[in-house]
Amino acid sequence: MKTINIAIDGPGGAGKSSISKAIAAELGFIHVDTGAMYRAIALYAVRNDCVEQITDHIEEIDVELKFIGGAQRVMLCGEDVTDFIRSPEVTMTASRVAAVPEVRAHLFNLQKKIAAENNILMDGRDIGSVVLPHADLKIFLTASAEERASRRYLEMREKPDCPTYEEILEDIKQRDYNDMHREIAPLTQAEDAVLVDSTNMGFNEVVEYITDLIREKTDLR
Ligand code: DC
């Protein structure tokens, strides 16, 4: 059976994950958050203090995704690490390990396999350009760095140790730079991707807009 594959790429903090999750629920698709896979490898590197030597360890790093009630859980060597991969340290390390070709190759096959077996919305940085070049639809979802920082700040400001808006903005710009300037599979808009700039759009508006595009493109009702 041919599966439906939708690629959603864009910079960090553009809302790819939450938007993809909402659309996937609406269409009955699986949402695959590929960033979580890079984060799982980063967690391994942090825990084992081997960020610089990550290629020497790649064969022992077993990353798997499980979908429970449509929600993705990330397994690292059999342990569910979903709740441990969002710390600032893992976030910054993920951006570093994602620049390593062996890390990308390690995750590529797994991503292809999931896409071949399921109707999916897969979000990341290189999904439309590298992982699923023949996706049924490619979206490049972005927003200005200032808008992304302000959304993140609003989400985090009630939490203890919340960074300042300026620190969040600095972090976002640094990650954008890392993701766009690495040699392998840099963050880029695929030629045939539809650009969605959500700087001045509400969450529901973006979800509706992309869901409509998917329905049009795939004849889903
Ligand atoms: O989307 P995210 O913030 O969870 O991604 C974590 C890191 O992984 C980010 O720095 C970019 C990288 N990444 C990537 O290089 N390719 C992908 N397909 C997904 C994420």
Coordinates of N, CA and C and ligand atoms in Angstrom, one line a residue:
M1 N 0.8 -1.2 0.0 CA 0.0 0.0 0.0 C 0.9 1.2 0.0
K2 N 0.5 2.2 -0.9 CA 1.3 3.5 -0.8 C 0.9 4.3 0.3
T3 N 1.8 4.8 1.1 CA 1.5 5.6 2.3 C 1.6 7.1 1.9
I4 N 0.9 7.9 2.7 CA 0.9 9.3 2.4 C 2.0 9.9 3.4
N5 N 2.9 10.7 2.7 CA 4.0 11.3 3.5 C 4.0 12.8 3.3
I6 N 3.9 13.5 4.5 CA 4.0 14.9 4.5 C 5.2 15.4 5.2
A7 N 6.0 16.2 4.6 CA 7.3 16.7 5.2 C 7.1 18.1 5.7
I8 N 7.4 18.3 7.0 CA 7.3 19.7 7.6 C 8.7 20.1 8.1
D9 N 9.3 21.0 7.5 CA 10.6 21.5 7.9 C 10.6 22.9 8.4
G10 N 11.6 23.4 9.1 CA 11.7 24.8 9.5 C 12.6 24.9 10.7
P11 N 12.9 26.1 11.1 CA 13.8 26.4 12.2 C 13.2 26.0 13.5
G12 N 14.0 25.9 14.6 CA 13.5 25.5 15.9 C 12.6 26.6 16.4
G13 N 11.6 26.2 17.1 CA 10.6 27.1 17.8 C 9.6 27.7 16.9
A14 N 9.5 27.1 15.6 CA 8.5 27.6 14.7 C 7.1 27.0 14.9
G15 N 7.1 26.0 15.9 CA 5.8 25.4 16.2 C 5.5 24.1 15.4
K16 N 6.6 23.6 14.7 CA 6.4 22.4 13.8 C 5.8 21.3 14.6
S17 N 6.3 21.0 15.8 CA 5.9 19.8 16.5 C 4.4 19.9 16.9
S18 N 4.0 21.0 17.6 CA 2.7 21.1 18.1 C 1.7 21.2 16.9
I19 N 2.1 21.9 15.9 CA 1.2 22.0 14.7 C 1.0 20.7 14.0
S20 N 2.2 20.0 13.8 CA 2.1 18.6 13.2 C 1.2 17.7 14.0
K21 N 1.4 17.8 15.3 CA 0.6 16.9 16.2 C -0.9 17.1 16.0
A22 N -1.3 18.4 16.0 CA -2.7 18.7 15.8 C -3.2 18.2 14.5
I23 N -2.4 18.4 13.4 CA -2.9 18.0 12.1 C -3.0 16.5 12.0
A24 N -2.0 15.8 12.6 CA -1.9 14.4 12.5 C -3.2 13.8 13.2
A25 N -3.5 14.4 14.4 CA -4.7 13.9 15.1 C -6.0 14.1 14.2
E26 N -6.1 15.3 13.6 CA -7.2 15.6 12.7 C -7.3 14.6 11.5
L27 N -6.2 14.2 11.0 CA -6.2 13.3 9.8 C -6.0 11.8 10.1
G28 N -5.8 11.5 11.3 CA -5.5 10.1 11.7 C -4.2 9.6 11.2
F29 N -3.2 10.5 11.1 CA -1.8 10.2 10.7 C -1.0 10.0 11.9
I30 N 0.2 9.5 11.7 CA 1.2 9.4 12.8 C 2.1 10.7 12.6
H31 N 2.4 11.3 13.8 CA 3.3 12.4 13.7 C 4.7 12.0 14.2
V32 N 5.7 12.1 13.3 CA 7.0 11.7 13.6 C 7.9 13.0 13.8
D33 N 8.3 13.1 15.1 CA 9.2 14.3 15.4 C 10.6 13.8 15.4
T34 N 11.3 14.1 14.3 CA 12.7 13.6 14.1 C 13.7 14.3 15.0
G35 N 13.3 15.6 15.4 CA 14.2 16.3 16.3 C 14.4 15.5 17.6
A36 N 13.4 14.8 18.0 CA 13.5 14.0 19.3 C 14.5 12.9 19.1
M37 N 14.7 12.4 17.9 CA 15.7 11.3 17.7 C 17.1 11.9 17.9
Y38 N 17.4 13.1 17.3 CA 18.7 13.7 17.5 C 18.9 14.1 19.0
R39 N 17.8 14.5 19.7 CA 17.9 14.8 21.1 C 18.2 13.5 21.9
A40 N 17.7 12.4 21.5 CA 18.0 11.1 22.2 C 19.5 10.8 22.1
I41 N 20.0 11.0 20.9 CA 21.5 10.8 20.7 C 22.3 11.8 21.5
A42 N 21.8 13.0 21.6 CA 22.5 14.1 22.4 C 22.4 13.7 23.9
L43 N 21.3 13.1 24.3 CA 21.2 12.7 25.7 C 22.3 11.6 26.0
Y44 N 22.4 10.7 25.1 CA 23.4 9.7 25.3 C 24.8 10.3 25.4
A45 N 25.1 11.3 24.5 CA 26.4 11.9 24.5 C 26.6 12.7 25.8
V46 N 25.6 13.3 26.3 CA 25.7 14.1 27.6 C 26.0 13.1 28.8
R47 N 25.1 12.1 28.8 CA 25.2 11.1 29.9 C 26.6 10.4 29.9
N48 N 27.1 10.1 28.7 CA 28.4 9.3 28.7 C 29.6 10.2 28.4
D49 N 29.3 11.5 28.4 CA 30.4 12.5 28.2 C 31.2 12.2 27.0
C50 N 30.5 12.0 25.9 CA 31.2 11.6 24.6 C 30.8 12.4 23.4
V51 N 30.4 13.7 23.6 CA 30.0 14.5 22.5 C 31.0 14.5 21.4
E52 N 32.2 14.7 21.7 CA 33.3 14.8 20.7 C 33.6 13.5 20.0
Q53 N 33.3 12.4 20.7 CA 33.6 11.0 20.2 C 32.3 10.3 19.8
I54 N 31.3 11.0 19.4 CA 30.0 10.4 19.2 C 30.1 9.3 18.1
T55 N 30.9 9.5 17.1 CA 31.0 8.5 16.0 C 31.5 7.2 16.5
D56 N 32.4 7.2 17.5 CA 32.9 5.9 18.1 C 31.8 5.1 18.8
H57 N 30.7 5.8 19.2 CA 29.7 5.1 20.0 C 28.4 4.8 19.2
I58 N 28.4 5.3 17.9 CA 27.2 5.3 17.2 C 26.5 3.9 17.1
E59 N 27.3 2.9 16.9 CA 26.7 1.5 16.8 C 26.0 1.0 18.0
E60 N 26.4 1.6 19.2 CA 25.8 1.1 20.4 C 24.5 2.0 20.8
I61 N 24.3 3.0 20.0 CA 23.2 3.9 20.4 C 21.9 3.5 19.6
D62 N 21.0 2.8 20.3 CA 19.8 2.3 19.7 C 18.7 3.2 19.9
V63 N 18.2 3.9 18.9 CA 17.1 4.8 19.0 C 15.9 4.2 18.3
E64 N 14.7 4.2 19.0 CA 13.5 3.6 18.5 C 12.4 4.6 18.8
L65 N 11.3 4.6 17.9 CA 10.1 5.3 18.3 C 9.0 4.4 18.5
K66 N 8.2 4.8 19.5 CA 7.0 4.0 19.8 C 5.8 5.0 19.7
F67 N 4.7 4.5 19.2 CA 3.5 5.4 19.1 C 2.4 4.9 20.0
I68 N 2.2 5.6 21.1 CA 1.2 5.1 22.0 C 0.0 6.0 22.0
G69 N -1.2 5.5 21.5 CA -2.4 6.4 21.3 C -2.0 7.6 20.4
G70 N -1.2 7.4 19.4 CA -0.9 8.4 18.5 C 0.3 9.3 19.0
A71 N 0.6 9.2 20.3 CA 1.7 10.0 20.8 C 3.1 9.3 20.7
Q72 N 4.1 10.1 20.3 CA 5.4 9.5 20.1 C 6.2 9.4 21.4
R73 N 6.8 8.2 21.6 CA 7.7 8.1 22.7 C 9.0 7.7 22.1
V74 N 10.1 8.3 22.7 CA 11.4 8.0 22.1 C 12.2 7.1 23.1
M75 N 12.7 5.9 22.5 CA 13.4 4.9 23.3 C 14.9 5.0 23.0
L76 N 15.7 5.1 24.0 CA 17.1 5.1 23.9 C 17.7 3.8 24.6
C77 N 18.2 2.9 23.8 CA 18.7 1.6 24.3 C 17.6 1.0 25.2
G78 N 16.4 1.0 24.8 CA 15.3 0.4 25.5 C 14.7 1.2 26.6
E79 N 15.2 2.4 26.9 CA 14.7 3.2 28.0 C 13.8 4.3 27.4
D80 N 12.7 4.6 27.9 CA 11.8 5.7 27.4 C 12.4 7.0 28.0
V81 N 13.0 7.8 27.1 CA 13.7 9.0 27.5 C 12.9 10.3 27.1
T82 N 11.7 10.1 26.6 CA 10.9 11.2 26.1 C 10.9 12.4 27.1
D83 N 10.9 12.2 28.4 CA 10.8 13.3 29.3 C 12.1 13.9 29.7
F84 N 13.2 13.4 29.1 CA 14.5 13.9 29.5 C 15.3 14.6 28.4
I85 N 14.6 14.9 27.3 CA 15.4 15.4 26.1 C 15.1 16.8 25.8
R86 N 14.5 17.5 26.7 CA 14.1 18.9 26.4 C 15.0 19.9 27.2
S87 N 15.9 19.5 28.0 CA 16.7 20.4 28.8 C 17.6 21.3 27.9
P88 N 18.0 22.5 28.3 CA 18.8 23.4 27.5 C 20.1 22.7 27.1
E89 N 20.7 21.9 28.0 CA 22.0 21.2 27.6 C 21.8 20.2 26.5
V90 N 20.7 19.4 26.6 CA 20.4 18.4 25.5 C 20.1 19.2 24.2
T91 N 19.3 20.3 24.3 CA 18.9 21.0 23.2 C 20.2 21.5 22.4
M92 N 21.1 22.1 23.1 CA 22.3 22.6 22.4 C 23.2 21.5 21.9
T93 N 23.3 20.4 22.7 CA 24.1 19.3 22.2 C 23.5 18.6 21.0
A94 N 22.1 18.6 20.9 CA 21.4 18.0 19.7 C 21.9 18.7 18.5
S95 N 22.0 20.0 18.6 CA 22.3 20.8 17.4 C 23.8 20.5 17.0
R96 N 24.6 20.1 17.9 CA 26.0 19.8 17.6 C 26.1 18.4 17.0
V97 N 25.4 17.4 17.7 CA 25.6 16.0 17.1 C 24.8 15.9 15.8
A98 N 23.8 16.7 15.5 CA 23.1 16.6 14.3 C 24.0 17.0 13.1
A99 N 25.1 17.7 13.4 CA 26.0 18.1 12.3 C 27.0 16.9 11.9
V100 N 26.9 15.8 12.6 CA 27.9 14.7 12.4 C 27.3 13.7 11.4
P101 N 27.9 13.5 10.2 CA 27.3 12.7 9.2 C 26.9 11.3 9.6
E102 N 27.7 10.7 10.5 CA 27.4 9.3 11.0 C 26.1 9.3 11.8
V103 N 25.9 10.4 12.5 CA 24.7 10.5 13.3 C 23.5 10.5 12.4
R104 N 23.6 11.3 11.3 CA 22.5 11.5 10.4 C 22.2 10.2 9.6
A105 N 23.3 9.5 9.2 CA 23.1 8.3 8.5 C 22.4 7.2 9.4
H106 N 22.8 7.2 10.7 CA 22.2 6.3 11.6 C 20.7 6.4 11.7
L107 N 20.2 7.7 11.7 CA 18.8 7.9 11.8 C 18.0 7.9 10.5
F108 N 18.7 8.1 9.4 CA 18.1 8.2 8.1 C 17.2 6.9 7.8
N109 N 17.8 5.7 8.0 CA 17.1 4.5 7.6 C 15.9 4.3 8.4
L110 N 16.0 4.6 9.7 CA 14.8 4.5 10.6 C 13.7 5.4 10.1
Q111 N 14.0 6.6 9.8 CA 13.0 7.6 9.3 C 12.4 7.1 8.0
K112 N 13.2 6.6 7.1 CA 12.6 6.1 5.8 C 11.7 4.9 6.1
K113 N 12.0 4.1 7.0 CA 11.3 2.9 7.2 C 9.9 3.3 7.8
I114 N 9.9 4.2 8.8 CA 8.6 4.6 9.4 C 7.7 5.2 8.3
A115 N 8.3 6.0 7.4 CA 7.5 6.7 6.4 C 7.0 5.7 5.3
A116 N 7.7 4.6 5.1 CA 7.3 3.6 4.1 C 6.1 2.8 4.7
E117 N 6.0 2.7 6.0 CA 5.0 1.8 6.6 C 3.7 2.5 7.1
N118 N 3.8 3.9 7.2 CA 2.6 4.6 7.8 C 2.3 5.9 7.0
N119 N 1.0 6.3 7.2 CA 0.7 7.7 6.8 C 1.2 8.6 7.8
I120 N 2.2 9.5 7.4 CA 2.8 10.3 8.4 C 3.0 11.8 8.1
L121 N 3.1 12.5 9.1 CA 3.6 13.9 9.0 C 4.9 13.9 9.7
M122 N 6.0 14.1 9.0 CA 7.3 14.0 9.6 C 7.9 15.4 9.7
D123 N 8.3 15.8 10.9 CA 8.9 17.2 11.0 C 10.3 17.1 11.4
G124 N 11.1 18.1 10.9 CA 12.5 18.2 11.1 C 13.2 19.4 10.4
R125 N 14.4 19.1 9.9 CA 15.1 20.2 9.2 C 15.4 19.8 7.7
D126 N 15.5 18.5 7.5 CA 15.9 18.0 6.1 C 15.0 17.0 5.6
I127 N 13.7 17.0 6.0 CA 12.8 16.0 5.6 C 12.5 16.1 4.2
G128 N 12.1 17.3 3.8 CA 11.7 17.5 2.3 C 12.9 17.5 1.4
S129 N 14.1 17.9 1.9 CA 15.3 18.0 1.1 C 16.1 16.7 1.0
V130 N 16.1 15.9 2.0 CA 16.9 14.7 2.0 C 16.2 13.4 2.3
V131 N 15.4 13.4 3.4 CA 14.8 12.1 3.9 C 13.7 11.7 3.0
L132 N 12.8 12.6 2.7 CA 11.6 12.2 1.8 C 11.5 13.2 0.6
P133 N 12.4 13.1 -0.3 CA 12.4 14.0 -1.4 C 11.2 13.8 -2.3
H134 N 10.5 12.7 -2.2 CA 9.2 12.5 -3.0 C 8.0 12.6 -2.1
A135 N 8.1 13.3 -1.0 CA 6.9 13.5 -0.1 C 5.7 14.0 -1.0
D136 N 4.5 13.6 -0.5 CA 3.3 14.1 -1.2 C 3.1 15.6 -1.1
L137 N 3.6 16.2 0.0 CA 3.5 17.6 0.2 C 4.7 18.0 1.1
K138 N 5.3 19.1 0.8 CA 6.4 19.6 1.6 C 6.0 21.0 2.1
I139 N 6.2 21.2 3.4 CA 5.9 22.5 4.0 C 7.2 23.1 4.6
F140 N 7.4 24.3 4.5 CA 8.5 25.0 5.2 C 7.9 26.0 6.1
L141 N 7.9 25.6 7.4 CA 7.1 26.5 8.4 C 8.1 27.3 9.2
T142 N 8.0 28.6 9.1 CA 8.9 29.5 9.8 C 8.2 30.6 10.5
A143 N 8.9 31.4 11.2 CA 8.4 32.7 11.9 C 9.7 33.4 12.2
S144 N 9.6 34.7 12.4 CA 10.8 35.5 12.7 C 11.4 35.0 14.0
A145 N 12.7 35.2 14.2 CA 13.4 34.7 15.4 C 12.8 35.4 16.6
E146 N 12.5 36.7 16.5 CA 11.9 37.4 17.6 C 10.5 36.9 18.0
E147 N 9.7 36.5 17.1 CA 8.4 35.9 17.4 C 8.6 34.6 18.0
R148 N 9.5 33.8 17.5 CA 9.7 32.4 18.1 C 10.2 32.6 19.5
A149 N 11.1 33.5 19.8 CA 11.6 33.7 21.1 C 10.5 34.2 22.0
S150 N 9.7 35.1 21.5 CA 8.6 35.6 22.4 C 7.6 34.5 22.7
R151 N 7.3 33.6 21.8 CA 6.4 32.5 22.1 C 7.0 31.5 23.1
R152 N 8.3 31.2 22.9 CA 9.0 30.3 23.9 C 9.0 31.0 25.3
Y153 N 9.2 32.3 25.3 CA 9.3 33.0 26.6 C 7.9 32.9 27.3
L154 N 6.8 33.1 26.6 CA 5.5 33.1 27.2 C 5.2 31.7 27.7
E155 N 5.7 30.6 27.0 CA 5.5 29.3 27.4 C 6.2 29.0 28.7
M156 N 7.4 29.6 28.9 CA 8.3 29.2 29.9 C 8.3 30.1 31.2
R157 N 7.7 31.3 31.0 CA 7.9 32.3 32.1 C 7.4 32.0 33.5
E158 N 6.4 31.0 33.5 CA 5.9 30.6 34.9 C 6.9 29.6 35.5
K159 N 7.8 29.0 34.8 CA 8.6 28.0 35.3 C 9.8 28.5 36.1
P160 N 10.3 27.8 37.1 CA 11.5 28.3 37.8 C 12.7 28.3 36.9
D161 N 13.6 29.2 37.1 CA 14.8 29.3 36.3 C 14.5 29.7 34.8
C162 N 13.4 30.4 34.6 CA 13.1 30.7 33.2 C 14.2 31.7 32.7
P163 N 14.8 31.4 31.5 CA 15.7 32.4 31.0 C 15.0 33.7 30.6
T164 N 15.8 34.7 30.4 CA 15.2 36.0 29.9 C 14.9 35.9 28.5
Y165 N 14.0 36.8 28.0 CA 13.7 36.8 26.6 C 14.9 36.9 25.7
E166 N 15.9 37.8 26.2 CA 17.1 38.0 25.4 C 17.9 36.7 25.3
E167 N 18.0 36.0 26.4 CA 18.8 34.7 26.4 C 18.1 33.7 25.4
I168 N 16.8 33.7 25.5 CA 16.1 32.7 24.6 C 16.3 33.1 23.1
L169 N 16.3 34.4 22.8 CA 16.5 34.9 21.5 C 17.9 34.5 21.0
E170 N 18.9 34.7 21.9 CA 20.3 34.4 21.6 C 20.4 33.0 21.2
D171 N 19.8 32.1 22.0 CA 19.8 30.7 21.9 C 19.2 30.2 20.5
I172 N 18.1 30.8 20.2 CA 17.4 30.5 18.9 C 18.3 30.9 17.8
K173 N 18.9 32.1 17.9 CA 19.8 32.5 16.7 C 21.0 31.6 16.6
Q174 N 21.5 31.2 17.7 CA 22.7 30.3 17.7 C 22.3 29.0 17.0
R175 N 21.2 28.4 17.4 CA 20.7 27.2 16.8 C 20.4 27.3 15.4
D176 N 19.7 28.4 15.0 CA 19.5 28.7 13.6 C 20.8 28.6 12.8
Y177 N 21.8 29.3 13.3 CA 23.1 29.4 12.6 C 23.7 28.0 12.5
N178 N 23.7 27.2 13.6 CA 24.2 25.9 13.5 C 23.5 25.0 12.5
D179 N 22.2 25.1 12.5 CA 21.4 24.2 11.7 C 21.5 24.6 10.2
M180 N 21.7 25.9 9.9 CA 21.7 26.4 8.5 C 23.1 26.3 7.9
H181 N 24.2 26.2 8.8 CA 25.5 26.3 8.3 C 26.3 25.0 8.3
R182 N 25.7 23.9 8.8 CA 26.4 22.7 8.8 C 26.6 22.2 7.4
E183 N 27.6 21.4 7.2 CA 27.9 20.9 5.8 C 26.9 19.9 5.3
I184 N 26.5 19.1 6.2 CA 25.6 18.0 5.8 C 24.1 18.3 6.1
A185 N 23.3 18.2 5.1 CA 21.8 18.3 5.3 C 21.4 19.6 6.1
P186 N 21.9 20.8 5.7 CA 21.6 22.0 6.4 C 20.1 22.3 6.3
L187 N 19.6 23.1 7.3 CA 18.2 23.5 7.2 C 18.1 24.4 6.0
T188 N 17.2 24.0 5.1 CA 16.9 24.7 3.9 C 15.5 24.4 3.4
Q189 N 15.0 25.4 2.7 CA 13.6 25.2 2.1 C 13.8 24.4 0.8
A190 N 13.2 23.2 0.7 CA 13.2 22.5 -0.5 C 12.6 23.3 -1.6
E191 N 13.1 23.1 -2.8 CA 12.6 24.0 -4.0 C 11.0 23.9 -4.1
D192 N 10.5 22.6 -3.9 CA 9.1 22.4 -4.1 C 8.3 22.5 -2.8
A193 N 8.9 23.1 -1.8 CA 8.1 23.2 -0.5 C 7.3 24.5 -0.5
V194 N 6.1 24.4 0.2 CA 5.2 25.6 0.3 C 5.7 26.3 1.6
L195 N 6.0 27.6 1.4 CA 6.5 28.4 2.6 C 5.3 28.9 3.4
V196 N 5.3 28.6 4.7 CA 4.2 29.1 5.6 C 5.0 29.9 6.6
D197 N 4.8 31.3 6.6 CA 5.4 32.1 7.6 C 4.3 32.5 8.6
S198 N 4.5 31.9 9.8 CA 3.4 32.0 10.8 C 3.6 33.2 11.8
T199 N 4.6 34.1 11.4 CA 4.9 35.3 12.3 C 3.6 36.0 12.8
N200 N 2.7 36.2 11.8 CA 1.4 36.9 12.2 C 0.2 36.0 12.1
M201 N 0.4 34.7 12.3 CA -0.8 33.8 12.2 C -1.0 33.1 13.6
G202 N -2.2 32.8 13.9 CA -2.5 32.1 15.2 C -2.3 30.6 15.0
F203 N -2.2 29.9 16.1 CA -2.0 28.4 16.0 C -3.1 27.7 15.1
N204 N -4.4 28.0 15.4 CA -5.4 27.3 14.7 C -5.5 27.7 13.2
E205 N -5.1 28.9 13.0 CA -5.1 29.4 11.6 C -4.0 28.5 10.8
V206 N -2.8 28.3 11.4 CA -1.8 27.6 10.7 C -2.2 26.1 10.5
V207 N -2.8 25.5 11.6 CA -3.3 24.1 11.5 C -4.3 24.0 10.4
E208 N -5.2 24.9 10.3 CA -6.3 24.8 9.3 C -5.7 25.0 7.9
Y209 N -4.8 25.9 7.8 CA -4.2 26.2 6.5 C -3.5 25.0 5.9
I210 N -2.6 24.4 6.8 CA -1.8 23.3 6.3 C -2.7 22.0 6.1
T211 N -3.7 21.9 7.0 CA -4.6 20.7 6.8 C -5.3 20.8 5.4
D212 N -5.8 22.0 5.1 CA -6.4 22.2 3.8 C -5.5 21.9 2.7
L213 N -4.2 22.3 2.8 CA -3.3 22.0 1.7 C -3.1 20.5 1.5
I214 N -3.0 19.8 2.7 CA -2.8 18.4 2.6 C -4.0 17.7 2.0
R215 N -5.2 18.2 2.3 CA -6.5 17.6 1.8 C -6.5 17.8 0.3
E216 N -6.2 19.0 -0.2 CA -6.2 19.3 -1.6 C -5.2 18.4 -2.3
K217 N -4.0 18.3 -1.8 CA -2.9 17.7 -2.5 C -3.1 16.1 -2.5
T218 N -3.8 15.6 -1.6 CA -3.8 14.1 -1.5 C -5.2 13.6 -1.7
D219 N -6.2 14.4 -2.0 CA -7.6 14.0 -2.2 C -8.2 13.4 -1.0
L220 N -7.6 13.7 0.2 CA -8.2 13.2 1.5 C -9.5 14.0 1.7
R221 N -10.5 13.4 2.4 CA -11.7 14.2 2.7 C -11.8 14.2 4.2
Ligands
DC1 O1 13.3 20.2 16.3 P1 14.2 20.1 17.5 O2 14.6 21.4 18.2 O3 13.7 19.1 18.5 O4 15.6 19.5 16.9 C1 16.7 19.2 17.8 C2 18.0 19.4 16.9 O5 18.1 18.4 16.0 C3 18.1 20.7 16.2 O6 19.3 21.4 16.5 C4 18.2 20.4 14.7 C5 18.4 18.9 14.7 N1 17.6 18.3 13.7 C6 18.1 18.0 12.5 O7 19.3 18.3 12.2 N2 17.4 17.3 11.5 C7 16.2 17.0 11.7 N3 15.5 16.3 10.8 C8 15.6 17.3 13.0 C9 16.3 17.9 13.9

